[in-house]
Short mmCIF file of C-alpha atoms and ligand atoms in Angstrom, two decimals:
data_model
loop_
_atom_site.label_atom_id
_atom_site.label_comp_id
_atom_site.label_asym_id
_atom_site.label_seq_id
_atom_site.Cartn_x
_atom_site.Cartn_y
_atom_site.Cartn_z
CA UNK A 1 0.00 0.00 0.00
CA UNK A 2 1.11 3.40 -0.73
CA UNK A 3 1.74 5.94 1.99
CA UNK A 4 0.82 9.00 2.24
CA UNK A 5 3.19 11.89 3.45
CA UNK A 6 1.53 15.08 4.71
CA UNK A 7 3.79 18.60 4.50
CA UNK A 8 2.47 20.87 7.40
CA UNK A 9 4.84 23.57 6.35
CA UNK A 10 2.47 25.89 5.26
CA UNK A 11 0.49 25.81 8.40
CA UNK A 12 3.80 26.99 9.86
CA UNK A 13 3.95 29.84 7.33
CA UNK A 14 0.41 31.24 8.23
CA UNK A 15 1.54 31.60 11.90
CA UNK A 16 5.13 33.07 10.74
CA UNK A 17 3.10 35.76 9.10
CA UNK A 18 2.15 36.96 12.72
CA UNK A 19 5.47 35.24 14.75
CA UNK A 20 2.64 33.77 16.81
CA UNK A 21 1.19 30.86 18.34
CA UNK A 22 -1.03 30.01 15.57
CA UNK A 23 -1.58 27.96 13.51
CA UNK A 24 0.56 25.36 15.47
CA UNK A 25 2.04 22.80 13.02
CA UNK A 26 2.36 20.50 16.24
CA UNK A 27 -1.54 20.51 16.31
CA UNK A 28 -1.59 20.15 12.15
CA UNK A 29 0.47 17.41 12.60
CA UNK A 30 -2.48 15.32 14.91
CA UNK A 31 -5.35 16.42 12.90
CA UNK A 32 -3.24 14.95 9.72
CA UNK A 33 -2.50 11.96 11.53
CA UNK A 34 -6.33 11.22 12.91
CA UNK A 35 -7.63 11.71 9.12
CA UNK A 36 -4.96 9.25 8.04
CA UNK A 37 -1.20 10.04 7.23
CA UNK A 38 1.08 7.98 7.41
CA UNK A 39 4.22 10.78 7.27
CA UNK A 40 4.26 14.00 8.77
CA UNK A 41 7.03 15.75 6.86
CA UNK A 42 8.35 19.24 7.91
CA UNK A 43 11.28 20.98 6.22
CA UNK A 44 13.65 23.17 8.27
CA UNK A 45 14.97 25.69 6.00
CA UNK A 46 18.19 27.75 6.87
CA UNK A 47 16.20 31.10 7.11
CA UNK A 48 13.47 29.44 9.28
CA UNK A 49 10.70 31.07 7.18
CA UNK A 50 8.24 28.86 8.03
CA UNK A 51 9.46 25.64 10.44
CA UNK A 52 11.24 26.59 13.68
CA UNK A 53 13.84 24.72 15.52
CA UNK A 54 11.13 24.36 18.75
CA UNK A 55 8.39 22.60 15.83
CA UNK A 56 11.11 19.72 14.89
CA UNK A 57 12.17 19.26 18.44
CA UNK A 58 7.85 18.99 19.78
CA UNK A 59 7.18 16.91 16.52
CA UNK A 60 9.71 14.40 17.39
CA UNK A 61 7.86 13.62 20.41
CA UNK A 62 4.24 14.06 19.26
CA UNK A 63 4.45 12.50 16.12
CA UNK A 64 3.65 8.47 16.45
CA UNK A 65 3.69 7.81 12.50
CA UNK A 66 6.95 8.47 10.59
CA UNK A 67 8.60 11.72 11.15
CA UNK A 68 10.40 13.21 7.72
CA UNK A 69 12.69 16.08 7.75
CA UNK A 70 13.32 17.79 4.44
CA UNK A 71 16.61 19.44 4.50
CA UNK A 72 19.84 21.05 3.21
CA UNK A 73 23.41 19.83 4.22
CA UNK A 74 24.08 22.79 6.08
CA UNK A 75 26.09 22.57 9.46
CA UNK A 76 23.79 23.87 11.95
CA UNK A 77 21.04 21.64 10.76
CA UNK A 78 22.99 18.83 10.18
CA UNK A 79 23.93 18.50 14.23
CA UNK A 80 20.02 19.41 14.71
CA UNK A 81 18.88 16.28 13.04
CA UNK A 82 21.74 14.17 14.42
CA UNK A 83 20.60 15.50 17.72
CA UNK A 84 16.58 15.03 17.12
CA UNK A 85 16.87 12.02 15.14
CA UNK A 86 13.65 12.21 12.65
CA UNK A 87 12.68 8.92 11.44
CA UNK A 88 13.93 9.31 8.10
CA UNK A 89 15.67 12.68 6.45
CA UNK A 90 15.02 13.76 2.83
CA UNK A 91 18.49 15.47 1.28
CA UNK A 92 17.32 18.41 -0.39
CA UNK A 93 19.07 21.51 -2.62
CA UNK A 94 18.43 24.86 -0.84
CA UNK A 95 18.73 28.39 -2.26
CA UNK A 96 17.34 30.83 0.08
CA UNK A 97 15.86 32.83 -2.44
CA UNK A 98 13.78 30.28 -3.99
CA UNK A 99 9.92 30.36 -3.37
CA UNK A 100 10.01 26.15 -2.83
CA UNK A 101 12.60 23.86 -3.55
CA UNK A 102 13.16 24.29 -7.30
CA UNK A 103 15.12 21.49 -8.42
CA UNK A 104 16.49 18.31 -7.22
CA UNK A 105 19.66 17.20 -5.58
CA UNK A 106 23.05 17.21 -7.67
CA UNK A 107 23.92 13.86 -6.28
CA UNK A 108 26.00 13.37 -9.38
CA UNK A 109 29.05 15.72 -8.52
CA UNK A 110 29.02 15.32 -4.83
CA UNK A 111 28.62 11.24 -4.05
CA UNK A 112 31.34 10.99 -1.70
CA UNK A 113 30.40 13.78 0.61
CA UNK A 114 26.59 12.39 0.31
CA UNK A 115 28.04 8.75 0.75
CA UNK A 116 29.44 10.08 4.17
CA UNK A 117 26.43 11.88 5.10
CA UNK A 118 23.77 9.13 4.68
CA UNK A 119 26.56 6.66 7.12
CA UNK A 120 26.28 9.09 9.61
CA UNK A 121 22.50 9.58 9.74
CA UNK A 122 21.95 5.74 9.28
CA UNK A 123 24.55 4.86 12.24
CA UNK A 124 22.20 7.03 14.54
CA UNK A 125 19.19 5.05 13.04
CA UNK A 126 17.65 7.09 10.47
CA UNK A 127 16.44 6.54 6.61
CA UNK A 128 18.08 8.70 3.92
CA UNK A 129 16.22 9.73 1.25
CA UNK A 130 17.38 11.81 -1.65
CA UNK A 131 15.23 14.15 -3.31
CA UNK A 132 16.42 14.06 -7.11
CA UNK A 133 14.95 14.72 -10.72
CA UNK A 134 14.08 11.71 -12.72
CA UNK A 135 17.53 11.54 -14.23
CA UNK A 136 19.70 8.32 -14.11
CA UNK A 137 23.04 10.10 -13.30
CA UNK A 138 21.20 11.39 -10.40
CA UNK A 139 19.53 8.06 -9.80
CA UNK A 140 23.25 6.31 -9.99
CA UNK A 141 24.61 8.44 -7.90
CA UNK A 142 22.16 8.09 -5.33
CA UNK A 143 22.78 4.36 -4.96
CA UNK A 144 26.75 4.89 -5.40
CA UNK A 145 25.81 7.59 -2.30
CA UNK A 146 23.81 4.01 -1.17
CA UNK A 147 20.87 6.05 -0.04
CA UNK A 148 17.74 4.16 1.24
CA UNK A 149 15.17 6.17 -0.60
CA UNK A 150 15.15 8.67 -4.14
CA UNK A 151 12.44 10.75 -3.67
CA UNK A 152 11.41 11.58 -7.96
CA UNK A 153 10.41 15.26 -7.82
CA UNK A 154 7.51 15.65 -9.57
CA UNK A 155 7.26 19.58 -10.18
CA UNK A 156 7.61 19.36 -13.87
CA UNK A 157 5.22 16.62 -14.86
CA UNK A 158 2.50 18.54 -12.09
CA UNK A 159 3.88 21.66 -14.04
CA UNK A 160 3.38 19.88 -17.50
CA UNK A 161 1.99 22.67 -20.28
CA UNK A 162 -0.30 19.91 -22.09
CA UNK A 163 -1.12 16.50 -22.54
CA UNK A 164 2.53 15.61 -24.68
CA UNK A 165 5.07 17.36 -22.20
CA UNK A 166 3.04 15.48 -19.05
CA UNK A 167 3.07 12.30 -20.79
CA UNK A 168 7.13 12.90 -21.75
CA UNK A 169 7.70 14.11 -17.99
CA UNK A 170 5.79 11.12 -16.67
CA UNK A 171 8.05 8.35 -19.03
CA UNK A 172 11.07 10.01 -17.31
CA UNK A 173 9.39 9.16 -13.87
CA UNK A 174 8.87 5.70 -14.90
CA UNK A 175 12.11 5.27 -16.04
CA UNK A 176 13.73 6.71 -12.98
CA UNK A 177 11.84 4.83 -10.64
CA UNK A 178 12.63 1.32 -12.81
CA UNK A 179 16.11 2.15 -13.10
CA UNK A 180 16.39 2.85 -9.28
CA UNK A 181 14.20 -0.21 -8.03
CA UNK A 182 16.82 -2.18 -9.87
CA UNK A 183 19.68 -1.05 -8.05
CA UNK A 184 18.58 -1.94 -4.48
CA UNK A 185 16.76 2.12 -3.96
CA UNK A 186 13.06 2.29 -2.55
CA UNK A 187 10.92 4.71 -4.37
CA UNK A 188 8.77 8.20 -3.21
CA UNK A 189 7.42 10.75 -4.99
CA UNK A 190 6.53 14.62 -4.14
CA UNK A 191 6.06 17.95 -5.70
CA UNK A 192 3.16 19.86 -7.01
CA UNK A 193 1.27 16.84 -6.77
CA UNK A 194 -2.70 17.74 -6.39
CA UNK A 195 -5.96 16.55 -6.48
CA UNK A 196 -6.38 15.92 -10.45
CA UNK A 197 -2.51 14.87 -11.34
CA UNK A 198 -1.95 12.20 -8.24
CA UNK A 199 -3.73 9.36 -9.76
CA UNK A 200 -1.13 8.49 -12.50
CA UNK A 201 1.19 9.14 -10.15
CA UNK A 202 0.80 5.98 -8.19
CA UNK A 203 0.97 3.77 -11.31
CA UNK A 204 4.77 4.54 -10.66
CA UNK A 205 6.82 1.12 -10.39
CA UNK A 206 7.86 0.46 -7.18
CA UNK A 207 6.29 3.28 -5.23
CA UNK A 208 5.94 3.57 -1.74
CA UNK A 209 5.40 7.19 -0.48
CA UNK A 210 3.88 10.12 -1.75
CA UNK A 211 4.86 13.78 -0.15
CA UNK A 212 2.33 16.88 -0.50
CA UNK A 213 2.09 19.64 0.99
CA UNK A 214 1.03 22.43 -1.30
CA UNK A 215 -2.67 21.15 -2.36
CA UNK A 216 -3.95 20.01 0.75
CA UNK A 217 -3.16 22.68 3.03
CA UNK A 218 -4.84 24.74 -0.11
CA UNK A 219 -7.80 22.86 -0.06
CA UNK A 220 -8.06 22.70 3.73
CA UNK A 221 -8.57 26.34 3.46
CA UNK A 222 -11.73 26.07 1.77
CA UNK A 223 -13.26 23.05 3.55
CA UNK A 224 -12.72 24.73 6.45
CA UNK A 225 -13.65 28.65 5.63
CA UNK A 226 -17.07 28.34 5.44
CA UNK A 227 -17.33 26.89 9.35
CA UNK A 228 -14.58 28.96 10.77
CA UNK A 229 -16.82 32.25 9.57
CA UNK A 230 -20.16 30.66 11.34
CA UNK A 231 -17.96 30.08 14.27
CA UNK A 232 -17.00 33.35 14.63
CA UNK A 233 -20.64 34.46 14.02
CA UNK A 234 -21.17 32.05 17.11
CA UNK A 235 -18.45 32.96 19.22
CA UNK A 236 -19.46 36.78 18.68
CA UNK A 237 -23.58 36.42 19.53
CA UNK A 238 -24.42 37.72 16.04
N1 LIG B 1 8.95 16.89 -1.42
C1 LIG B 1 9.95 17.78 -1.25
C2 LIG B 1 11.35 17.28 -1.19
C3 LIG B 1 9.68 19.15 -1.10
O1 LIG B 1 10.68 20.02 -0.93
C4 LIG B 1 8.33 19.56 -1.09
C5 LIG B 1 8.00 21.02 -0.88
O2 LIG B 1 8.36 21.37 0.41
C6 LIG B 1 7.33 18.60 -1.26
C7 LIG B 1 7.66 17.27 -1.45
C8 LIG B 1 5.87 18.96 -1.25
O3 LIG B 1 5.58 19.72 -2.38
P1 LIG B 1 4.15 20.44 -2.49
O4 LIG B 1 4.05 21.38 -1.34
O5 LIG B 1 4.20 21.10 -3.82
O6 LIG B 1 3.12 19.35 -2.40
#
């Protein structure tokens, strides 16, 4: 069965927008969790824009289904996932001026500094995942790097202009995930993945997780406007 990973970092971005209280991702993380995820996945960015250090460290002991930290190689949080110890960490490329994470990982030019990385996270018990396009250089170096997981970003088959270019980007998915099954890696998926383009998604060979974060917390806006304004109707007397 597939499992489904739920991205509460834009529930963390509405509270940033006030430096508040709310909306806690902590209490995100449970609601996703009753309704049925199977990942909670957070990334820590090195500006902090939206996850905070205190969210990873209460997640780690909230969370009772897998825990999955999206983040750069950067020093500082590095030693803050060494120390927290997420169930699994997803290697990702980080520029901070980048809206999301654009691209994948260049695995390619940098598999013995990866190969190092993912021993040191898997002798303190945790599953490596690298987030990669559907390329096989990036696929070969990711088992070379001898990474549990290749997470196959989807953003430009979700992205697709038309029916040809979505049907070309999803062949390279295919292919990636093939090519990486056969060399010992276990498969996700994530990026721009919604409600209309997930369902060809999980035709992928070999796939075992899905990651989304964008469309749901989108559409949990407006399945949950219209009782939020009677509430507050309520809650007022009016
Ligand atoms: N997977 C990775 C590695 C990501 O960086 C993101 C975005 O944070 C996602 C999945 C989720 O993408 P989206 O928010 O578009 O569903």
């Amino acid at each position: 069965m597939i499992k489904l990973g739920v991205n509460i970092d834009h529930v963390a971005t509405v509270r940033q927008a006030r430096r508040g209280r709310e909306p806690d991702p902590v209490w995100a993380a449970a609601v996703c969790e009753l309704a049925g995820a199977d990942i909670i996945t957070i990334h820590l960015r090195e500006d902090r824009r939206h996850i905070i250090d205190r969210d990873l460290e209460l997640l780690r002991q909230t969370v009772g289904v897998k825990l999955n930290l999206e983040m750069a190689l950067s020093d500082d949080i590095v030693s803050l996932a060494l120390k927290i110890k997420p169930d699994q960490v997803t290697l990702v490329p980080e520029r901070r001026e980048e809206v999301t994470t654009e691209g994948g990982l260049n695995a390619a030019d940098d598999v013995s500094r990866l190969k190092e990385s993912v021993k040191s996270f898997r002798d303190r018990g945790m599953l490596v995942s690298f987030f990669i396009d559907p390329d096989r250089r990036q696929v070969e170096a990711a088992a070379a790097a001898a990474a549990d997981f290749v997470e196959l970003h989807t953003g430009a088959y979700s992205g697709a202009a038309g029916d040809e270019e979505r049907e070309a980007e999803f062949h390279k998915l295919e292919e990636a995930a093939r090519l990486g099954a056969g060399s010992g890696l276990r498969i996700n998926a994530g990026h721009g993945l919604n409600y209309r383009n997930v369902r060809r998604i999980v035709t992928l060979p070999a796939l075992e997780e899905l990651h989304i974060g964008h469309s749901i917390v989108s559409r949990a806006v407006f399945t949950g406007l219209e009782k939020a304004v009677r509430e507050m109707r309520a809650a007022a007397g009016i």
